[in-house]
Short mmCIF file of C-alpha atoms and ligand atoms in Angstrom, two decimals:
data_model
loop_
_atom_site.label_atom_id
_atom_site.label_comp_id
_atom_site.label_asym_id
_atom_site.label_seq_id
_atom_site.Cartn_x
_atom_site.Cartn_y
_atom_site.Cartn_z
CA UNK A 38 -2.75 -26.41 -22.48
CA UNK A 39 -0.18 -23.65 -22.29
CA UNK A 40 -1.98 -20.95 -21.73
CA UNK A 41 -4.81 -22.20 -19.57
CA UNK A 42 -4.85 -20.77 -15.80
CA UNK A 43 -6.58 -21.36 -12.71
CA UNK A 44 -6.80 -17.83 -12.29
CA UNK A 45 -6.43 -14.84 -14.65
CA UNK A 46 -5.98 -10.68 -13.40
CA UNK A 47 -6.53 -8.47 -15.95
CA UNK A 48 -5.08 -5.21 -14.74
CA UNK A 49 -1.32 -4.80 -13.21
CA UNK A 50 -1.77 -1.86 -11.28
CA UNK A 51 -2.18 -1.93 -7.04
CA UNK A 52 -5.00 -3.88 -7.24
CA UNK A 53 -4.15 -6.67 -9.30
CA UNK A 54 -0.66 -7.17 -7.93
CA UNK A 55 -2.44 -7.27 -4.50
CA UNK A 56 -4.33 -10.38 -5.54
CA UNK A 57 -1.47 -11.75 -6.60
CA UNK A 58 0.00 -11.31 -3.19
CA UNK A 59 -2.58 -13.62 -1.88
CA UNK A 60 -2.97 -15.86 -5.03
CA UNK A 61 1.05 -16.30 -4.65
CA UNK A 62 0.03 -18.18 -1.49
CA UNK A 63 -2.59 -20.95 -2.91
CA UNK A 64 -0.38 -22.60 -5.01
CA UNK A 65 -2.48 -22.19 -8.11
CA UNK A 66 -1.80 -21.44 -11.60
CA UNK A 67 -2.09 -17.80 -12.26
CA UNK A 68 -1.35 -14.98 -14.54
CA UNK A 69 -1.69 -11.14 -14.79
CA UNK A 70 -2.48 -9.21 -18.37
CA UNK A 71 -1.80 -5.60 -18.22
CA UNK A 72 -1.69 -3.48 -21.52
CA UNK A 73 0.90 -1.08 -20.17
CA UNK A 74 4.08 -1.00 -21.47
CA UNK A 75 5.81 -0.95 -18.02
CA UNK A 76 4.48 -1.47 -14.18
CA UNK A 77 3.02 1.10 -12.05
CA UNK A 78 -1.12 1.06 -13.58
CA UNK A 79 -2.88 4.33 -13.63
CA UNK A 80 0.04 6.01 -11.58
CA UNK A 81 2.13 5.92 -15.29
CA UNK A 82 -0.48 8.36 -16.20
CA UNK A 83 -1.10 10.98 -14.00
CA UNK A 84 0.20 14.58 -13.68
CA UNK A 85 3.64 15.12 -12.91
CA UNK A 86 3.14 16.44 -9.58
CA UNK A 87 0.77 14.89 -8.17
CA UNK A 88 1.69 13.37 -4.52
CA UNK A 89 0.10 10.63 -2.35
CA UNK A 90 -2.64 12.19 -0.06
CA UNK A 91 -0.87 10.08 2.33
CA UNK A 92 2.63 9.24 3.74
CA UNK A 93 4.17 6.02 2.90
CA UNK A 94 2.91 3.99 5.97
CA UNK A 95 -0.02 4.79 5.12
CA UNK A 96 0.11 3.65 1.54
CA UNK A 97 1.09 0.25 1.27
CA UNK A 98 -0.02 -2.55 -0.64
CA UNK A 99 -0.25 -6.39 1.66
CA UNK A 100 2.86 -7.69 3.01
CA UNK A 101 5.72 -4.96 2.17
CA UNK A 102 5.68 -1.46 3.31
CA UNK A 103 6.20 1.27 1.05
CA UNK A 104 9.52 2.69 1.80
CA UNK A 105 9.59 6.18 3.32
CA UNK A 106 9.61 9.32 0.71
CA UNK A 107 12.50 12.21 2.02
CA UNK A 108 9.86 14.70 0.74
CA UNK A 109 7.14 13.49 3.05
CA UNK A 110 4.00 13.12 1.11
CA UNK A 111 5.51 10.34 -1.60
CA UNK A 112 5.34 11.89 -5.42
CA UNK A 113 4.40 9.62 -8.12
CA UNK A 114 7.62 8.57 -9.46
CA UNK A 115 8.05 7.40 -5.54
CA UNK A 116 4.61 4.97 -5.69
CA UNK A 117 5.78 4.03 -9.88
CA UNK A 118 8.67 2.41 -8.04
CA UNK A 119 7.41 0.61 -5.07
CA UNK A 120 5.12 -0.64 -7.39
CA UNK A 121 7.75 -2.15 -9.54
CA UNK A 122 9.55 -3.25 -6.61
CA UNK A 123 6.98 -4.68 -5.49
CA UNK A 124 6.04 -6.95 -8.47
CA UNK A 125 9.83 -7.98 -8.56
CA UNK A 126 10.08 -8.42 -4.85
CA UNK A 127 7.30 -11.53 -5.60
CA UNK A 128 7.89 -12.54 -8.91
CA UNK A 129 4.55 -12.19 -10.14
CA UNK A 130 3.93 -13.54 -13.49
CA UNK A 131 2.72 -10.69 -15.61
CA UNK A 132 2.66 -10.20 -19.37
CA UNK A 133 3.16 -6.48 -21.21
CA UNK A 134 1.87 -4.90 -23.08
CA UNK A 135 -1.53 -7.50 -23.51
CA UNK A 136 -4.76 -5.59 -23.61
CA UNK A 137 -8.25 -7.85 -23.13
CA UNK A 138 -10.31 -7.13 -25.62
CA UNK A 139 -12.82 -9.37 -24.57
CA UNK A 140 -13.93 -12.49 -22.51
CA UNK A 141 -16.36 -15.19 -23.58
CA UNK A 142 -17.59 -18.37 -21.36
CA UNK A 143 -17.96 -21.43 -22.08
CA UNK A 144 -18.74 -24.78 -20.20
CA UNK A 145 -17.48 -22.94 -17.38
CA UNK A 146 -14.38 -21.75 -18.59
CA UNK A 147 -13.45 -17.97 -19.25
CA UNK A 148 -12.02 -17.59 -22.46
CA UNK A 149 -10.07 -14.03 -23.38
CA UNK A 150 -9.47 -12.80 -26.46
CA UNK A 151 -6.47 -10.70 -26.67
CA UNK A 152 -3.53 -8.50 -28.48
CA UNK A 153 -1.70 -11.60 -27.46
CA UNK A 154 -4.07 -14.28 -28.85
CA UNK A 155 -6.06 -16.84 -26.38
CA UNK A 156 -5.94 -17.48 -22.80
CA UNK A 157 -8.16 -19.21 -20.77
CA UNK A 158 -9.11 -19.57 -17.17
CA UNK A 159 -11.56 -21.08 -14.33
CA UNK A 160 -11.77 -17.76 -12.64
CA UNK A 161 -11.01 -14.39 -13.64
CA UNK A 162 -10.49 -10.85 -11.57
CA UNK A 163 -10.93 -7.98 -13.38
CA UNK A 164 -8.96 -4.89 -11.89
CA UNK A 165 -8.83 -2.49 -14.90
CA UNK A 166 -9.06 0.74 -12.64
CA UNK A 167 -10.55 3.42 -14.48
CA UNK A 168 -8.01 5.69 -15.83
CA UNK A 169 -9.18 4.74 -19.11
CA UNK A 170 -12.39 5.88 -19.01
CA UNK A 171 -12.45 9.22 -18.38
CA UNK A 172 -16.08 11.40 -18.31
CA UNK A 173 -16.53 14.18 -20.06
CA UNK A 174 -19.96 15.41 -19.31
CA UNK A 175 -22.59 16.21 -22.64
CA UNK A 176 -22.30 19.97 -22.53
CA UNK A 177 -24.56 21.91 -24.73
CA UNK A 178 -22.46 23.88 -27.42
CA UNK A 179 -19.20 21.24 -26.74
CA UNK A 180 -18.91 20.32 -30.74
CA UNK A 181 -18.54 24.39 -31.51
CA UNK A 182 -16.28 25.44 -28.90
CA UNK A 183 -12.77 25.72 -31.31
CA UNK A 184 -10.46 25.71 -27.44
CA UNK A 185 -8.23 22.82 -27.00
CA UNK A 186 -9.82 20.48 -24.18
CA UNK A 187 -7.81 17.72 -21.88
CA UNK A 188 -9.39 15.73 -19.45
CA UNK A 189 -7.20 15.33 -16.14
CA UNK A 190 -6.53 11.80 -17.11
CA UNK A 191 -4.13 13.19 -20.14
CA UNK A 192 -2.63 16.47 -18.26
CA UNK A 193 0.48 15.95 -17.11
CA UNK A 194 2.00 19.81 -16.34
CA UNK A 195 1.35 23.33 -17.53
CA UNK A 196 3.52 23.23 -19.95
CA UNK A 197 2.35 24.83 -23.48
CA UNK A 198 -0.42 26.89 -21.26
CA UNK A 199 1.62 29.70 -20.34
CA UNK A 200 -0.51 33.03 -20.37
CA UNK A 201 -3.40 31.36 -22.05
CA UNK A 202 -7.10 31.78 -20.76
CA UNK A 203 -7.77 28.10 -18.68
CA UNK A 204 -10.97 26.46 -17.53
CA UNK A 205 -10.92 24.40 -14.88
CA UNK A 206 -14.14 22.13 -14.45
CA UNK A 207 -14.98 20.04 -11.78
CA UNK A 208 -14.74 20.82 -7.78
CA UNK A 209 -12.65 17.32 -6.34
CA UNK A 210 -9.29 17.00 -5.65
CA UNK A 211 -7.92 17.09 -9.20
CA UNK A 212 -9.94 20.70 -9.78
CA UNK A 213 -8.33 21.66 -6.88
CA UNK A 214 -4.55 20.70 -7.59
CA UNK A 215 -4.40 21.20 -11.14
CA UNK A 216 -5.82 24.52 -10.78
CA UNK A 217 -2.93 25.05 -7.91
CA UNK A 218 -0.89 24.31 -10.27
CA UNK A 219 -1.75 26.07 -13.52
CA UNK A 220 -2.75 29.54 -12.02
CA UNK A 221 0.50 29.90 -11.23
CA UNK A 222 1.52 30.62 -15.18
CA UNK A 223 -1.74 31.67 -16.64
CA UNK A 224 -5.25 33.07 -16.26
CA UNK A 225 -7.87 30.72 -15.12
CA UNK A 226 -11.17 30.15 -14.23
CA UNK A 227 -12.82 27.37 -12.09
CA UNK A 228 -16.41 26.16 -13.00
CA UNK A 229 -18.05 23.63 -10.47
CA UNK A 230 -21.35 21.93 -10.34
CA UNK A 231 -22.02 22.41 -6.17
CA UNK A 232 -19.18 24.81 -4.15
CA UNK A 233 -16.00 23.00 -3.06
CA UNK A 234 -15.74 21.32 0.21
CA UNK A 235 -12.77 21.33 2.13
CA UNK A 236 -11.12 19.35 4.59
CA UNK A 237 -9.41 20.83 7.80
CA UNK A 238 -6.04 21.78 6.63
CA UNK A 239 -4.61 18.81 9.39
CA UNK A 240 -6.63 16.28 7.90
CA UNK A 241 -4.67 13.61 5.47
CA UNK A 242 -5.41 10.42 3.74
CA UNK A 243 -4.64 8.46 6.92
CA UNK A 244 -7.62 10.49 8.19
CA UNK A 245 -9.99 9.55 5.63
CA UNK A 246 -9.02 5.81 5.25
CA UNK A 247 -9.07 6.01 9.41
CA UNK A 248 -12.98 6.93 8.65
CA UNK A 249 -13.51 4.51 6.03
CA UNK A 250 -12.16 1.75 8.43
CA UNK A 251 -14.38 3.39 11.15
CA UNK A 252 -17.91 3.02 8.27
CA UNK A 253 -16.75 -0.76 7.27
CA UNK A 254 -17.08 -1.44 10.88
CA UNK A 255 -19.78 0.28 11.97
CA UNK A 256 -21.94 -1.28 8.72
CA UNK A 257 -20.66 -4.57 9.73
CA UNK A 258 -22.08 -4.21 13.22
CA UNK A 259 -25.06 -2.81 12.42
CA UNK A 260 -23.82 0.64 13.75
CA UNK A 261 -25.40 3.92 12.39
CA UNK A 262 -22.48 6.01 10.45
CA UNK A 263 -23.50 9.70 9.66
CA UNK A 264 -21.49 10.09 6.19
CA UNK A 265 -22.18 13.40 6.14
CA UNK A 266 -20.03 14.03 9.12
CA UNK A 267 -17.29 11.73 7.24
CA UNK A 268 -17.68 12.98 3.59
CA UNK A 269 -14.85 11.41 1.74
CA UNK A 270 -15.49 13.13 -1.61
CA UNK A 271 -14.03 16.80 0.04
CA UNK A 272 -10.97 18.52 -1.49
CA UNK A 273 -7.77 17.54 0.62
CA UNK A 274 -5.59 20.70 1.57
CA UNK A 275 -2.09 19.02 0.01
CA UNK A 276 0.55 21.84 -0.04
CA UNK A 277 -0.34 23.18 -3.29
CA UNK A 278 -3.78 23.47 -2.13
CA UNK A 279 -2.99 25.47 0.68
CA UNK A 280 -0.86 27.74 -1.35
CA UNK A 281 -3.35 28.46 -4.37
CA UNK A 282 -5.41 29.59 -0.99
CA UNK A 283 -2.92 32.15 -0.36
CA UNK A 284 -2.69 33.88 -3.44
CA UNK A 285 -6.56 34.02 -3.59
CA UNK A 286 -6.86 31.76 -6.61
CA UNK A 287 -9.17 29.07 -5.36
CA UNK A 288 -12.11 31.20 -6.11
CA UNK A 289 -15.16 28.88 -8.03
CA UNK A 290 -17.70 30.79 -10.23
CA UNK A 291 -20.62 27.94 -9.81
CA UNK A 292 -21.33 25.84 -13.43
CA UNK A 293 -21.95 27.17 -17.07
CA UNK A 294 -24.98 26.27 -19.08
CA UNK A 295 -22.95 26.18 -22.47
CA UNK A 296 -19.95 26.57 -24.93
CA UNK A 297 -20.15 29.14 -27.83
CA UNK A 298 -16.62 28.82 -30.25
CA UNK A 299 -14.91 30.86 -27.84
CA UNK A 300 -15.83 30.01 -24.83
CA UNK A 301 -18.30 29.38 -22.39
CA UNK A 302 -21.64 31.29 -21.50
CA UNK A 303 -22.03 31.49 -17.67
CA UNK A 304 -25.38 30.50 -15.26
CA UNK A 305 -26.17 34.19 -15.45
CA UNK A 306 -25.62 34.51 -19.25
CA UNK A 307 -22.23 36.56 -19.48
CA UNK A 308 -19.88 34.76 -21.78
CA UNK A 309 -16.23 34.70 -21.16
CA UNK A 310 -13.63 33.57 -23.89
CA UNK A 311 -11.21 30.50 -23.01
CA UNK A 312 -8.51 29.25 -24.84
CA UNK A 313 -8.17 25.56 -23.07
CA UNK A 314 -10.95 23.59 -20.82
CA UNK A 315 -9.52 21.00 -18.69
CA UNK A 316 -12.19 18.33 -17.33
CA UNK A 317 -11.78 17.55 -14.23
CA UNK A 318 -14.77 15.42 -13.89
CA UNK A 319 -14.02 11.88 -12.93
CA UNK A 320 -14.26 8.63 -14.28
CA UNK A 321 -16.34 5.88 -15.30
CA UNK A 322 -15.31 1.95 -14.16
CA UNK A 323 -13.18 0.62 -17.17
CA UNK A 324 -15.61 -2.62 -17.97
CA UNK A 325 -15.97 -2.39 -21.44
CA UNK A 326 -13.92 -5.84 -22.01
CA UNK A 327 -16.36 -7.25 -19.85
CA UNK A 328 -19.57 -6.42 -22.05
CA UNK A 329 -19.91 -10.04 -23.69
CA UNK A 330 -20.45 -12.04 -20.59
CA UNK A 331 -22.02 -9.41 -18.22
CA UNK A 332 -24.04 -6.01 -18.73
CA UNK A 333 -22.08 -2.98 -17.01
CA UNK A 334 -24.44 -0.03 -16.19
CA UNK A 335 -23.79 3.33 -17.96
CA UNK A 336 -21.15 3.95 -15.56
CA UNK A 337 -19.22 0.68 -16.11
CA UNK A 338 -20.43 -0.55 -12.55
CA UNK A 339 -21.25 -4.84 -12.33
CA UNK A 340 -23.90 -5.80 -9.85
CA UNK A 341 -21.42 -7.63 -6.95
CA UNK A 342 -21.74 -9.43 -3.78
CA UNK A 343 -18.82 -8.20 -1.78
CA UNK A 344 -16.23 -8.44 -4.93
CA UNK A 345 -18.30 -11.13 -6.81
CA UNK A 346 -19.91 -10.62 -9.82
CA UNK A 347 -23.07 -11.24 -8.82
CA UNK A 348 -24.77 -13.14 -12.22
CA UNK A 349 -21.36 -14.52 -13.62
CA UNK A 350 -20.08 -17.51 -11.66
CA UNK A 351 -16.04 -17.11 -11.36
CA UNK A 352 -15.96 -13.30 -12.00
CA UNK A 353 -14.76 -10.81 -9.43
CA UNK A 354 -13.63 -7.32 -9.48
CA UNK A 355 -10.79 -6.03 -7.79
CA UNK A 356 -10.20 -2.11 -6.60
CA UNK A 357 -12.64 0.02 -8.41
CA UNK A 358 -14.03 2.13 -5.25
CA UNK A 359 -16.99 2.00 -2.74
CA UNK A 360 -19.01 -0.90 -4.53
CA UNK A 361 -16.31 -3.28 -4.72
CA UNK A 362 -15.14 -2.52 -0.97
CA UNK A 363 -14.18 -0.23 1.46
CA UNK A 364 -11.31 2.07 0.32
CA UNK A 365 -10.59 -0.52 -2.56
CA UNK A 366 -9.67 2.32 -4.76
CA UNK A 367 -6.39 3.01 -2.56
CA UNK A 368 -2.83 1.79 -1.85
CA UNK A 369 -3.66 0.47 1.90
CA UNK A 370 -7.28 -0.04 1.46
CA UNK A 371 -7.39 -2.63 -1.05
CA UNK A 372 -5.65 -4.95 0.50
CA UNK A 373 -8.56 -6.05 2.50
CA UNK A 374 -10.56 -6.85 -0.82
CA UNK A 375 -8.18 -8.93 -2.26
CA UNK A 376 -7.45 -11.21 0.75
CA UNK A 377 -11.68 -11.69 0.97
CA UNK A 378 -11.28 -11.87 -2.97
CA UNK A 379 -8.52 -14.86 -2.96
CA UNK A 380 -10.07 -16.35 -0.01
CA UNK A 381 -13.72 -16.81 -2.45
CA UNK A 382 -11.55 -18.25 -5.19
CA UNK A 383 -10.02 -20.35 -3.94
CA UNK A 384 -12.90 -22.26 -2.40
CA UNK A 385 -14.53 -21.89 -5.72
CA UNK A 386 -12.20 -23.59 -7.47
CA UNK A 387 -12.18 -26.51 -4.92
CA UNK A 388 -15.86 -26.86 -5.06
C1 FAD B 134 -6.02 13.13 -7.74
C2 FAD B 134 -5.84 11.70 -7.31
C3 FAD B 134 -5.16 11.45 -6.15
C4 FAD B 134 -5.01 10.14 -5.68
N1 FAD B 134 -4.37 9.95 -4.52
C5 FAD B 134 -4.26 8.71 -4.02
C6 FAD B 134 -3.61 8.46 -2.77
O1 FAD B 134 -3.13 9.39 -2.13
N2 FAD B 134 -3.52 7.19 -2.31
C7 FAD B 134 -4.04 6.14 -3.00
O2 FAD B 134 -3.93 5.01 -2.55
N3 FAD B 134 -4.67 6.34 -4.19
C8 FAD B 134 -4.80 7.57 -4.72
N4 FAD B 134 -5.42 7.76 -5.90
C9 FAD B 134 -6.10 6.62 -6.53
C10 FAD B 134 -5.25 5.80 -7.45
O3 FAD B 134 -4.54 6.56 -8.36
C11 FAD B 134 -6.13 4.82 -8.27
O4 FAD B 134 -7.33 4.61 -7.61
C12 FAD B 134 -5.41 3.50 -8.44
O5 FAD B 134 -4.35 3.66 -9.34
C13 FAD B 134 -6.33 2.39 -8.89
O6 FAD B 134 -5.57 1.20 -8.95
P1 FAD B 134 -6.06 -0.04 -9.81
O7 FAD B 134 -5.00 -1.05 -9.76
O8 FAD B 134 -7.43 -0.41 -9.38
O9 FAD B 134 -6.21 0.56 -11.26
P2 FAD B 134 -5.01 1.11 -12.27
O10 FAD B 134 -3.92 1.67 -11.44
O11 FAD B 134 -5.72 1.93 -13.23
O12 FAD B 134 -4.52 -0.27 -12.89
C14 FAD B 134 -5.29 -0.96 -13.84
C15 FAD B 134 -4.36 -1.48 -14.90
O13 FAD B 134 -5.14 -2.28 -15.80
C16 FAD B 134 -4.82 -1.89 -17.14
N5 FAD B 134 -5.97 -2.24 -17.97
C17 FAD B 134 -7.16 -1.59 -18.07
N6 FAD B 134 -7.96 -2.22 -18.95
C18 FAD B 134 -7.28 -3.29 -19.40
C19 FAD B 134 -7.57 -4.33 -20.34
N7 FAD B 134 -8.75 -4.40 -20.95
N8 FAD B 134 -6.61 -5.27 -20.58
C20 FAD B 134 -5.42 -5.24 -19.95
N9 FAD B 134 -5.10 -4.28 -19.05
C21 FAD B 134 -6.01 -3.32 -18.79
C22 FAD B 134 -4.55 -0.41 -17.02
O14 FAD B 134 -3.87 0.11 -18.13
C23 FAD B 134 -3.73 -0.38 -15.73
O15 FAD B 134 -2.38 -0.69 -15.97
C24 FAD B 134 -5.56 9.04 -6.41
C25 FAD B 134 -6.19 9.31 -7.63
C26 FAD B 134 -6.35 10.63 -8.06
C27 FAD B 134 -7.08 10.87 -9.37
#
């Protein structure tokens, strides 16, 4: 059957090309589905400036090191093409654009219906990310307010918001850049639910996956780990950070308890008018494709052992943050899921 696999990735971004780096090593029959145009995964998507939280070395997928960037901390168009580079260096077999709509299962075989018609499969990963999922959270007032919103996922510069009144929502790293970089042209305000916490300005992303590494361990030897001490969620002080800080701009006004068609009306009941409200507020898991054959929780999350779907024989899921493995979400940390992840595969398909 033509298009009949051992194993199937859905999702070309760092994740899925790194379990092709270890699938390219088994010998089996395997295929990735991405519904991007091009490679590079959620990276395509993000804001123009954004930069790497760590230098290259410290951002590489299995097997090839990401070359060095001349401006230090690598900028996206620096990770879009290692990424490419990387999927040509190994001649992965991907197809593009193909978007899963959905997977059924039958007899033990994972069938996937698709913008591309059928494809089938003994085992599927799923490593969808979750860029396109973005949460907005249910905000009294939110239908009347007439402002133009974005969520971070769709801002890509401030272009078009010169000298208009901006909300910022949401007190994580992309608050915290994206209100660097838009106070610089217009007015803004930043609303957050709890007050932002910062790292030491020397601390980079080769400090937090350092602590990540230094958890897995611990957990694995029955070590206590005070995450407290190591809280990964704080804001890291990136250039643009540092010099929002200067010019006194990285000032939060705690959260607002609703919109009015202006604006919004403030925890102590002043309103303020805003033209544009950009939601900086995370993301769920994107899972949706995955609703026929397995219940996702409200947040897109699958109950897993390790990467393995825990109630759907021959399912795992690649890359999507703390419950599918250590620093899975990043360049250098998922890496170690995969190789576990190919590992389990391919004794399940010799069983
Ligand atoms: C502010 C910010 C800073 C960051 N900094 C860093 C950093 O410094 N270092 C680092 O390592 N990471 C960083 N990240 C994280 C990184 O951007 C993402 O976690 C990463 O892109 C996730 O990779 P992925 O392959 O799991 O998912 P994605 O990159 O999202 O790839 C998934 C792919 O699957 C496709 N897809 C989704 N659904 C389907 C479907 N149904 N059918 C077919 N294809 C589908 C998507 O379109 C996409 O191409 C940062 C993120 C943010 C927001």
């Amino acid at each position: 059957m033509v298009n009949f696999y051992d194993v199937i990735i859905i999702g070309g971004g760092q994740s899925g090309l790194a379990c092709a780096y270890y699938l390219r090593r088994t010998g089996l029959k395997y295929l990735i589905l991405d519904d991007q145009k091009t490679c590079g995964g959620a990276w395509l998507n993000t804001w123009d400036s954004l930069r790497l939280f760590s230098p290259a070395d410290h951002s590489s997928l299995p097997g090839w090191l990401m070359p060095k960037s001349e401006e230090g901390f690598p900028p996206k168009g620096h990770v879009i093409n290692y990424l490419c580079n990387y999927e040509k260096r190994y001649e992965f077999p991907i197809k593009r654009p193909v978007l899963v709509e959905n997977l059924a299962k039958e007899s033990g075989t994972f069938h996937l219906k698709t913008s591309a018609g059928g494809f089938s499969a003994k085992a599927v990963i799923s490593a969808t990310g979750t860029w396109k999922t973005p949460l907005i959270p249910k905000i009294k007032g939110i239908e009347i307010f007439k402002g133009k919103q974005l969520h971070s996922a769709h801002y890509r510069n401030p272009n078009g918001l010169k000298d208009k009144n901006v909300l910022i929502v949401g007190e994580g790293n992309s608050g915290a850049q994206i209100l660097a970089e838009v106070s610089k042209v217009t007015n803004t305000g930043w609303a957050v639910l709890k007050d932002p916490d910062y790292l030491p300005d020397k601390v980079d992303g080769r400090e937090l996956f350092n602590i990540a590494t230094a958890k897995y361990k611990a957990e694995k030897e029955g070590k206590k780990f005070n995450p407290e001490k190591y809280n990964l969620g704080k804001i890291v002080m990136v250039p643009s950070v540092k010099e929002a800080r200067k010019r006194g701009v990285l000032e939060s006004r705690g959260s607002f308890k609703e919109f009015f068609e202006d604006g919004v009306i403030w925890g102590d009941g002043t309103k303020e008018k805003f033209d544009v409200v950009i939601w900086c507020t995370g993301f769920h898991y994107a899972t949706n494709h995955l609703n026929n054959i397995v219940k996702p929780d409200s947040q897109g999350k699958i109950k897993t052992q390790g990467t393995k779907a825990k109630h759907t024989n021959g399912l795992w899921l690649v890359g999507y943050g703390g419950w599918t493995g250590y620093a899975s979400a990043t360049l250098i940390g998922v890496g170690r899921s995969a190789r576990t992840t190919i590992k389990e595969i391919s004794d399940f398909l010799e069983e």
